[in-house]
Amino acid sequence: MDRRILKKIAGFAMIMCMLWSALMAQRPGAGSYGGGSSIMGKIIDAAGNEPIEYATVAVLRQKDSSVVGVGSSTSDGNFVVQNIPPGRYVVKVSFVGYKNHYIDSVRVVPGQSVQLGAIALHSTAEEIGEVVVKGERPMIETKIDRKVFYVDKNVLAQSGNATDVLQQVPSVQVDAEGNVSLRGSENVNILINGKPSMIDKTVLLQQLPANSIEKIEVITNPSAKYDPEGTGGIINIVLKEGAGTGTTGSVAVNATTNQQYNASANLSFNPGKLTLNGSFNLRDDKRNSDGWTKRTYLFDNSIHNTESSEI
């Protein structure tokens, strides 16, 4: 509230207090204490020790809280409440924007003034400690040219390898053999930190630990700056800082019920700026098939039919 408005309100309150004091002086029996005792003091701000003007000082009878006298502080913070009969009182000091202040058991004797000294008022504005605002980013963020999947926001994607992580990314499919497709297209280019890798995509994803991945960016409409190989889309795997350095390796053996066997070994060495990769793959497939073929030839005005079957 504007300080000028506060002063006007306080000035009005002071006038009312003065009228109240005048009425109190006119009560029957009030004249018997003519030249009686007074209570005085100074009102200051507890924070800056500055005087408070227009603060209201009320003298209340201790036994029943009835008002005996009212006064107001001046521009230098001083106040005087006069014509107070002998007895015990409670002094209440109040002002807009400050907490009420009470002084108990103030004893007044005939013909003597009571000096209360400096009375400090505390502001009602509560001080709060440091406020920390934390923003939670979503698991999937949609940008103009891509969708970003944050691995740390998905519990299921924080274990295993990169293949397991991609299975949690919307629009990305991974088959049983580790082949990756984007919205049904296998013409996908996989990048690591925005750069292509010479390692086979399936092998690359198997050797990347899930906990080394910070986020995965899916670009469904790649611009001309990307390799034509990724016309079906781009999957950019962004690693955590320092996650790609050091020596990593993996060994995998796969077997299926239809006599398909696959073994692979991978080794990667990255001291910082240079990355060396080596891989070995062995695949043995035995596939049974049967079929029947019929061919018709027209030669020298004759028709020749050939039929064959194979297993």
GROMACS .gro file of C-alpha atoms in nm:
model
  311
    1MET     CA    1   0.000   0.000   0.000
    2ASP     CA    2   0.124   0.352  -0.082
    3ARG     CA    3   0.289   0.528   0.214
    4ARG     CA    4   0.082   0.843   0.158
    5ILE     CA    5  -0.238   0.643   0.189
    6LEU     CA    6  -0.107   0.483   0.507
    7LYS     CA    7  -0.034   0.826   0.653
    8LYS     CA    8  -0.384   0.947   0.571
    9ILE     CA    9  -0.535   0.642   0.738
   10ALA     CA   10  -0.309   0.682   1.039
   11GLY     CA   11  -0.390   1.055   1.058
   12PHE     CA   12  -0.759   0.977   1.060
   13ALA     CA   13  -0.700   0.722   1.335
   14MET     CA   14  -0.508   0.980   1.537
   15ILE     CA   15  -0.797   1.228   1.510
   16MET     CA   16  -1.038   0.960   1.629
   17CYS     CA   17  -0.805   0.885   1.918
   18MET     CA   18  -0.795   1.249   2.018
   19LEU     CA   19  -1.174   1.268   2.010
   20TRP     CA   20  -1.186   0.954   2.221
   21SER     CA   21  -0.947   1.106   2.474
   22ALA     CA   22  -1.160   1.419   2.490
   23LEU     CA   23  -1.470   1.212   2.556
   24MET     CA   24  -1.287   1.016   2.825
   25ALA     CA   25  -1.190   1.340   2.995
   26GLN     CA   26  -1.558   1.443   3.009
   27ARG     CA   27  -1.669   1.124   3.188
   28PRO     CA   28  -1.806   1.163   3.541
   29GLY     CA   29  -1.525   1.140   3.790
   30ALA     CA   30  -1.257   1.202   3.530
   31GLY     CA   31  -1.187   1.547   3.673
   32SER     CA   32  -1.089   1.396   4.004
   33TYR     CA   33  -0.764   1.293   3.839
   34GLY     CA   34  -0.684   1.633   3.699
   35GLY     CA   35  -0.310   1.671   3.657
   36GLY     CA   36  -0.288   1.292   3.698
   37SER     CA   37  -0.027   1.054   3.570
   38SER     CA   38   0.079   0.998   3.211
   39ILE     CA   39   0.245   0.718   3.013
   40MET     CA   40   0.506   0.808   2.753
   41GLY     CA   41   0.756   0.642   2.521
   42LYS     CA   42   0.885   0.623   2.164
   43ILE     CA   43   0.770   0.396   1.880
   44ILE     CA   44   1.039   0.274   1.638
   45ASP     CA   45   1.072   0.022   1.356
   46ALA     CA   46   1.247  -0.295   1.479
   47ALA     CA   47   1.437  -0.344   1.153
   48GLY     CA   48   1.578   0.005   1.096
   49ASN     CA   49   1.524   0.179   1.433
   50GLU     CA   50   1.342   0.455   1.245
   51PRO     CA   51   1.063   0.642   1.431
   52ILE     CA   52   0.707   0.546   1.340
   53GLU     CA   53   0.458   0.829   1.308
   54TYR     CA   54   0.084   0.795   1.377
   55ALA     CA   55   0.118   0.468   1.572
   56THR     CA   56  -0.179   0.419   1.808
   57VAL     CA   57  -0.113   0.369   2.181
   58ALA     CA   58  -0.404   0.240   2.391
   59VAL     CA   59  -0.395   0.205   2.771
   60LEU     CA   60  -0.616  -0.085   2.884
   61ARG     CA   61  -0.723  -0.162   3.238
   62GLN     CA   62  -0.552  -0.490   3.328
   63LYS     CA   63  -0.846  -0.648   3.508
   64ASP     CA   64  -1.112  -0.603   3.238
   65SER     CA   65  -0.928  -0.465   2.926
   66SER     CA   66  -1.142  -0.152   2.926
   67VAL     CA   67  -0.986   0.150   2.751
   68VAL     CA   68  -0.862   0.420   2.988
   69GLY     CA   69  -0.666   0.640   2.749
   70VAL     CA   70  -0.551   0.659   2.386
   71GLY     CA   71  -0.264   0.847   2.223
   72SER     CA   72  -0.071   0.869   1.897
   73SER     CA   73   0.298   0.898   1.812
   74THR     CA   74   0.439   1.212   1.651
   75SER     CA   75   0.683   1.241   1.359
   76ASP     CA   76   0.976   1.162   1.590
   77GLY     CA   77   0.794   0.853   1.726
   78ASN     CA   78   0.724   0.998   2.072
   79PHE     CA   79   0.385   0.966   2.242
   80VAL     CA   80   0.219   1.074   2.568
   81VAL     CA   81  -0.108   0.941   2.709
   82GLN     CA   82  -0.225   1.171   2.989
   83ASN     CA   83  -0.476   1.163   3.277
   84ILE     CA   84  -0.428   0.796   3.362
   85PRO     CA   85  -0.572   0.699   3.704
   86PRO     CA   86  -0.355   0.497   3.944
   87GLY     CA   87  -0.360   0.122   3.883
   88ARG     CA   88  -0.216  -0.154   3.667
   89TYR     CA   89  -0.255  -0.142   3.291
   90VAL     CA   90  -0.170  -0.310   2.963
   91VAL     CA   91  -0.031  -0.081   2.693
   92LYS     CA   92  -0.119  -0.182   2.337
   93VAL     CA   93   0.078  -0.029   2.046
   94SER     CA   94  -0.049  -0.082   1.690
   95PHE     CA   95   0.018   0.046   1.340
   96VAL     CA   96  -0.079  -0.060   0.989
   97GLY     CA   97   0.169  -0.315   0.849
   98TYR     CA   98   0.313  -0.406   1.189
   99LYS     CA   99   0.236  -0.665   1.454
  100ASN     CA  100   0.057  -0.543   1.766
  101HIS     CA  101   0.288  -0.492   2.063
  102TYR     CA  102   0.169  -0.541   2.423
  103ILE     CA  103   0.334  -0.427   2.746
  104ASP     CA  104   0.184  -0.594   3.052
  105SER     CA  105   0.163  -0.487   3.418
  106VAL     CA  106   0.237  -0.118   3.372
  107ARG     CA  107   0.194   0.033   3.721
  108VAL     CA  108   0.076   0.393   3.749
  109VAL     CA  109   0.099   0.583   4.078
  110PRO     CA  110  -0.051   0.927   4.151
  111GLY     CA  111   0.146   1.228   4.028
  112GLN     CA  112   0.421   1.029   3.851
  113SER     CA  113   0.480   0.972   3.480
  114VAL     CA  114   0.569   0.628   3.345
  115GLN     CA  115   0.847   0.618   3.084
  116LEU     CA  116   0.830   0.305   2.868
  117GLY     CA  117   1.132   0.395   2.657
  118ALA     CA  118   1.171   0.274   2.297
  119ILE     CA  119   0.905   0.030   2.179
  120ALA     CA  120   1.007  -0.162   1.865
  121LEU     CA  121   0.737  -0.280   1.626
  122HIS     CA  122   0.795  -0.575   1.392
  123SER     CA  123   0.667  -0.579   1.035
  124THR     CA  124   0.395  -0.832   0.951
  125ALA     CA  125   0.576  -0.916   0.625
  126GLU     CA  126   0.726  -1.260   0.683
  127GLU     CA  127   1.076  -1.327   0.560
  128ILE     CA  128   1.117  -1.650   0.368
  129GLY     CA  129   1.433  -1.840   0.295
  130GLU     CA  130   1.583  -1.911  -0.042
  131VAL     CA  131   1.331  -2.035  -0.295
  132VAL     CA  132   1.454  -2.296  -0.542
  133VAL     CA  133   1.243  -2.349  -0.851
  134LYS     CA  134   1.298  -2.677  -1.029
  135GLY     CA  135   1.162  -2.756  -1.370
  136GLU     CA  136   1.086  -3.113  -1.470
  137ARG     CA  137   1.146  -3.182  -1.836
  138PRO     CA  138   0.913  -3.434  -2.005
  139MET     CA  139   1.017  -3.782  -2.116
  140ILE     CA  140   0.948  -3.692  -2.480
  141GLU     CA  141   1.005  -3.342  -2.616
  142THR     CA  142   0.874  -3.240  -2.958
  143LYS     CA  143   1.086  -2.992  -3.150
  144ILE     CA  144   1.047  -2.840  -3.497
  145ASP     CA  145   1.245  -3.107  -3.684
  146ARG     CA  146   1.269  -3.395  -3.437
  147LYS     CA  147   1.140  -3.574  -3.130
  148VAL     CA  148   1.372  -3.615  -2.833
  149PHE     CA  149   1.345  -3.915  -2.599
  150TYR     CA  150   1.520  -3.863  -2.263
  151VAL     CA  151   1.647  -4.197  -2.134
  152ASP     CA  152   1.667  -4.095  -1.767
  153LYS     CA  153   1.290  -4.034  -1.762
  154ASN     CA  154   1.205  -4.395  -1.850
  155VAL     CA  155   1.290  -4.661  -1.592
  156LEU     CA  156   1.256  -4.944  -1.846
  157ALA     CA  157   1.515  -4.780  -2.074
  158GLN     CA  158   1.789  -4.745  -1.813
  159SER     CA  159   1.917  -5.104  -1.829
  160GLY     CA  160   2.045  -5.329  -2.106
  161ASN     CA  161   2.189  -5.187  -2.426
  162ALA     CA  162   2.091  -4.937  -2.694
  163THR     CA  163   1.867  -5.194  -2.861
  164ASP     CA  164   1.661  -5.221  -2.542
  165VAL     CA  165   1.638  -4.842  -2.525
  166LEU     CA  166   1.513  -4.810  -2.884
  167GLN     CA  167   1.234  -5.057  -2.808
  168GLN     CA  168   1.093  -4.795  -2.569
  169VAL     CA  169   1.101  -4.510  -2.824
  170PRO     CA  170   0.770  -4.438  -3.002
  171SER     CA  171   0.768  -4.497  -3.382
  172VAL     CA  172   1.083  -4.715  -3.358
  173GLN     CA  173   1.060  -5.092  -3.404
  174VAL     CA  174   1.331  -5.352  -3.336
  175ASP     CA  175   1.284  -5.710  -3.458
  176ALA     CA  176   1.415  -6.031  -3.301
  177GLU     CA  177   1.744  -6.005  -3.493
  178GLY     CA  178   1.808  -5.646  -3.384
  179ASN     CA  179   1.713  -5.478  -3.711
  180VAL     CA  180   1.580  -5.127  -3.658
  181SER     CA  181   1.296  -4.967  -3.853
  182LEU     CA  182   1.131  -4.628  -3.820
  183ARG     CA  183   0.758  -4.609  -3.891
  184GLY     CA  184   0.787  -4.935  -4.086
  185SER     CA  185   1.090  -4.835  -4.296
  186GLU     CA  186   1.427  -5.007  -4.248
  187ASN     CA  187   1.608  -4.736  -4.446
  188VAL     CA  188   1.720  -4.572  -4.123
  189ASN     CA  189   2.051  -4.402  -4.059
  190ILE     CA  190   2.182  -4.438  -3.702
  191LEU     CA  191   2.422  -4.172  -3.575
  192ILE     CA  192   2.626  -4.148  -3.256
  193ASN     CA  193   2.653  -3.790  -3.130
  194GLY     CA  194   2.554  -3.672  -3.477
  195LYS     CA  195   2.822  -3.877  -3.658
  196PRO     CA  196   2.794  -4.204  -3.854
  197SER     CA  197   2.974  -4.519  -3.741
  198MET     CA  198   3.152  -4.779  -3.954
  199ILE     CA  199   3.026  -5.060  -3.733
  200ASP     CA  200   2.722  -5.261  -3.837
  201LYS     CA  201   2.410  -5.098  -3.694
  202THR     CA  202   2.293  -5.411  -3.515
  203VAL     CA  203   2.634  -5.471  -3.362
  204LEU     CA  204   2.670  -5.105  -3.267
  205LEU     CA  205   2.343  -5.099  -3.076
  206GLN     CA  206   2.427  -5.419  -2.890
  207GLN     CA  207   2.759  -5.287  -2.761
  208LEU     CA  208   2.627  -4.951  -2.638
  209PRO     CA  209   2.521  -4.970  -2.269
  210ALA     CA  210   2.186  -4.807  -2.195
  211ASN     CA  211   2.327  -4.612  -1.900
  212SER     CA  212   2.572  -4.434  -2.131
  213ILE     CA  213   2.290  -4.278  -2.337
  214GLU     CA  214   2.157  -3.934  -2.246
  215LYS     CA  215   1.888  -3.898  -2.512
  216ILE     CA  216   1.773  -4.026  -2.849
  217GLU     CA  217   1.668  -3.789  -3.126
  218VAL     CA  218   1.429  -3.919  -3.392
  219ILE     CA  219   1.421  -3.722  -3.719
  220THR     CA  220   1.144  -3.849  -3.946
  221ASN     CA  221   1.195  -3.591  -4.223
  222PRO     CA  222   1.573  -3.550  -4.260
  223SER     CA  223   1.705  -3.253  -4.453
  224ALA     CA  224   1.943  -3.268  -4.749
  225LYS     CA  225   2.251  -3.245  -4.524
  226TYR     CA  226   2.203  -3.607  -4.412
  227ASP     CA  227   2.320  -3.913  -4.603
  228PRO     CA  228   2.067  -4.053  -4.855
  229GLU     CA  229   2.087  -4.383  -4.668
  230GLY     CA  230   1.859  -4.236  -4.404
  231THR     CA  231   1.569  -4.136  -4.626
  232GLY     CA  232   1.340  -4.331  -4.399
  233GLY     CA  233   1.457  -4.128  -4.100
  234ILE     CA  234   1.750  -4.052  -3.872
  235ILE     CA  235   1.808  -4.186  -3.521
  236ASN     CA  236   2.074  -3.986  -3.340
  237ILE     CA  237   2.196  -4.141  -3.015
  238VAL     CA  238   2.345  -3.874  -2.788
  239LEU     CA  239   2.580  -4.014  -2.525
  240LYS     CA  240   2.642  -3.873  -2.180
  241GLU     CA  241   2.951  -3.657  -2.145
  242GLY     CA  242   3.258  -3.881  -2.123
  243ALA     CA  243   3.053  -4.197  -2.181
  244GLY     CA  244   3.216  -4.275  -2.516
  245THR     CA  245   3.576  -4.277  -2.389
  246GLY     CA  246   3.774  -4.578  -2.273
  247THR     CA  247   3.768  -4.939  -2.384
  248THR     CA  248   3.443  -5.129  -2.427
  249GLY     CA  249   3.360  -5.466  -2.571
  250SER     CA  250   3.086  -5.722  -2.601
  251VAL     CA  251   3.036  -6.085  -2.695
  252ALA     CA  252   2.701  -6.223  -2.810
  253VAL     CA  253   2.581  -6.569  -2.910
  254ASN     CA  254   2.235  -6.630  -3.056
  255ALA     CA  255   2.059  -6.951  -3.152
  256THR     CA  256   1.708  -7.024  -3.276
  257THR     CA  257   1.496  -7.336  -3.296
  258ASN     CA  258   1.519  -7.350  -3.677
  259GLN     CA  259   1.896  -7.412  -3.672
  260GLN     CA  260   2.013  -7.053  -3.709
  261TYR     CA  261   2.328  -6.961  -3.518
  262ASN     CA  262   2.502  -6.627  -3.482
  263ALA     CA  263   2.810  -6.528  -3.282
  264SER     CA  264   2.970  -6.183  -3.260
  265ALA     CA  265   3.250  -6.008  -3.073
  266ASN     CA  266   3.314  -5.633  -3.063
  267LEU     CA  267   3.590  -5.416  -2.921
  268SER     CA  268   3.603  -5.036  -2.913
  269PHE     CA  269   3.887  -4.813  -2.793
  270ASN     CA  270   3.839  -4.438  -2.755
  271PRO     CA  271   4.115  -4.242  -2.573
  272GLY     CA  272   3.946  -3.909  -2.647
  273LYS     CA  273   3.961  -3.780  -3.003
  274LEU     CA  274   4.028  -4.108  -3.187
  275THR     CA  275   3.801  -4.411  -3.190
  276LEU     CA  276   3.915  -4.760  -3.298
  277ASN     CA  277   3.658  -5.033  -3.351
  278GLY     CA  278   3.690  -5.399  -3.432
  279SER     CA  279   3.424  -5.663  -3.479
  280PHE     CA  280   3.388  -6.028  -3.574
  281ASN     CA  281   3.067  -6.201  -3.684
  282LEU     CA  282   2.991  -6.563  -3.762
  283ARG     CA  283   2.654  -6.672  -3.897
  284ASP     CA  284   2.537  -7.022  -3.981
  285ASP     CA  285   2.187  -7.063  -4.121
  286LYS     CA  286   2.024  -7.385  -4.232
  287ARG     CA  287   1.692  -7.319  -4.393
  288ASN     CA  288   1.457  -7.583  -4.532
  289SER     CA  289   1.221  -7.499  -4.813
  290ASP     CA  290   1.007  -7.683  -5.065
  291GLY     CA  291   0.856  -7.567  -5.389
  292TRP     CA  292   0.712  -7.669  -5.724
  293THR     CA  293   0.787  -7.507  -6.059
  294LYS     CA  294   0.612  -7.540  -6.395
  295ARG     CA  295   0.759  -7.382  -6.708
  296THR     CA  296   0.612  -7.374  -7.059
  297TYR     CA  297   0.837  -7.316  -7.362
  298LEU     CA  298   0.732  -7.246  -7.721
  299PHE     CA  299   0.998  -7.375  -7.962
  300ASP     CA  300   0.967  -7.473  -8.331
  301ASN     CA  301   0.590  -7.446  -8.308
  302SER     CA  302   0.598  -7.701  -8.030
  303ILE     CA  303   0.502  -7.661  -7.665
  304HIS     CA  304   0.736  -7.808  -7.405
  305ASN     CA  305   0.633  -7.833  -7.040
  306THR     CA  306   0.885  -7.874  -6.760
  307GLU     CA  307   0.786  -7.953  -6.404
  308SER     CA  308   1.017  -7.978  -6.105
  309SER     CA  309   1.003  -7.987  -5.731
  310GLU     CA  310   1.270  -7.924  -5.470
  311ILE     CA  311   1.319  -7.953  -5.100
   0.00000   0.00000   0.00000
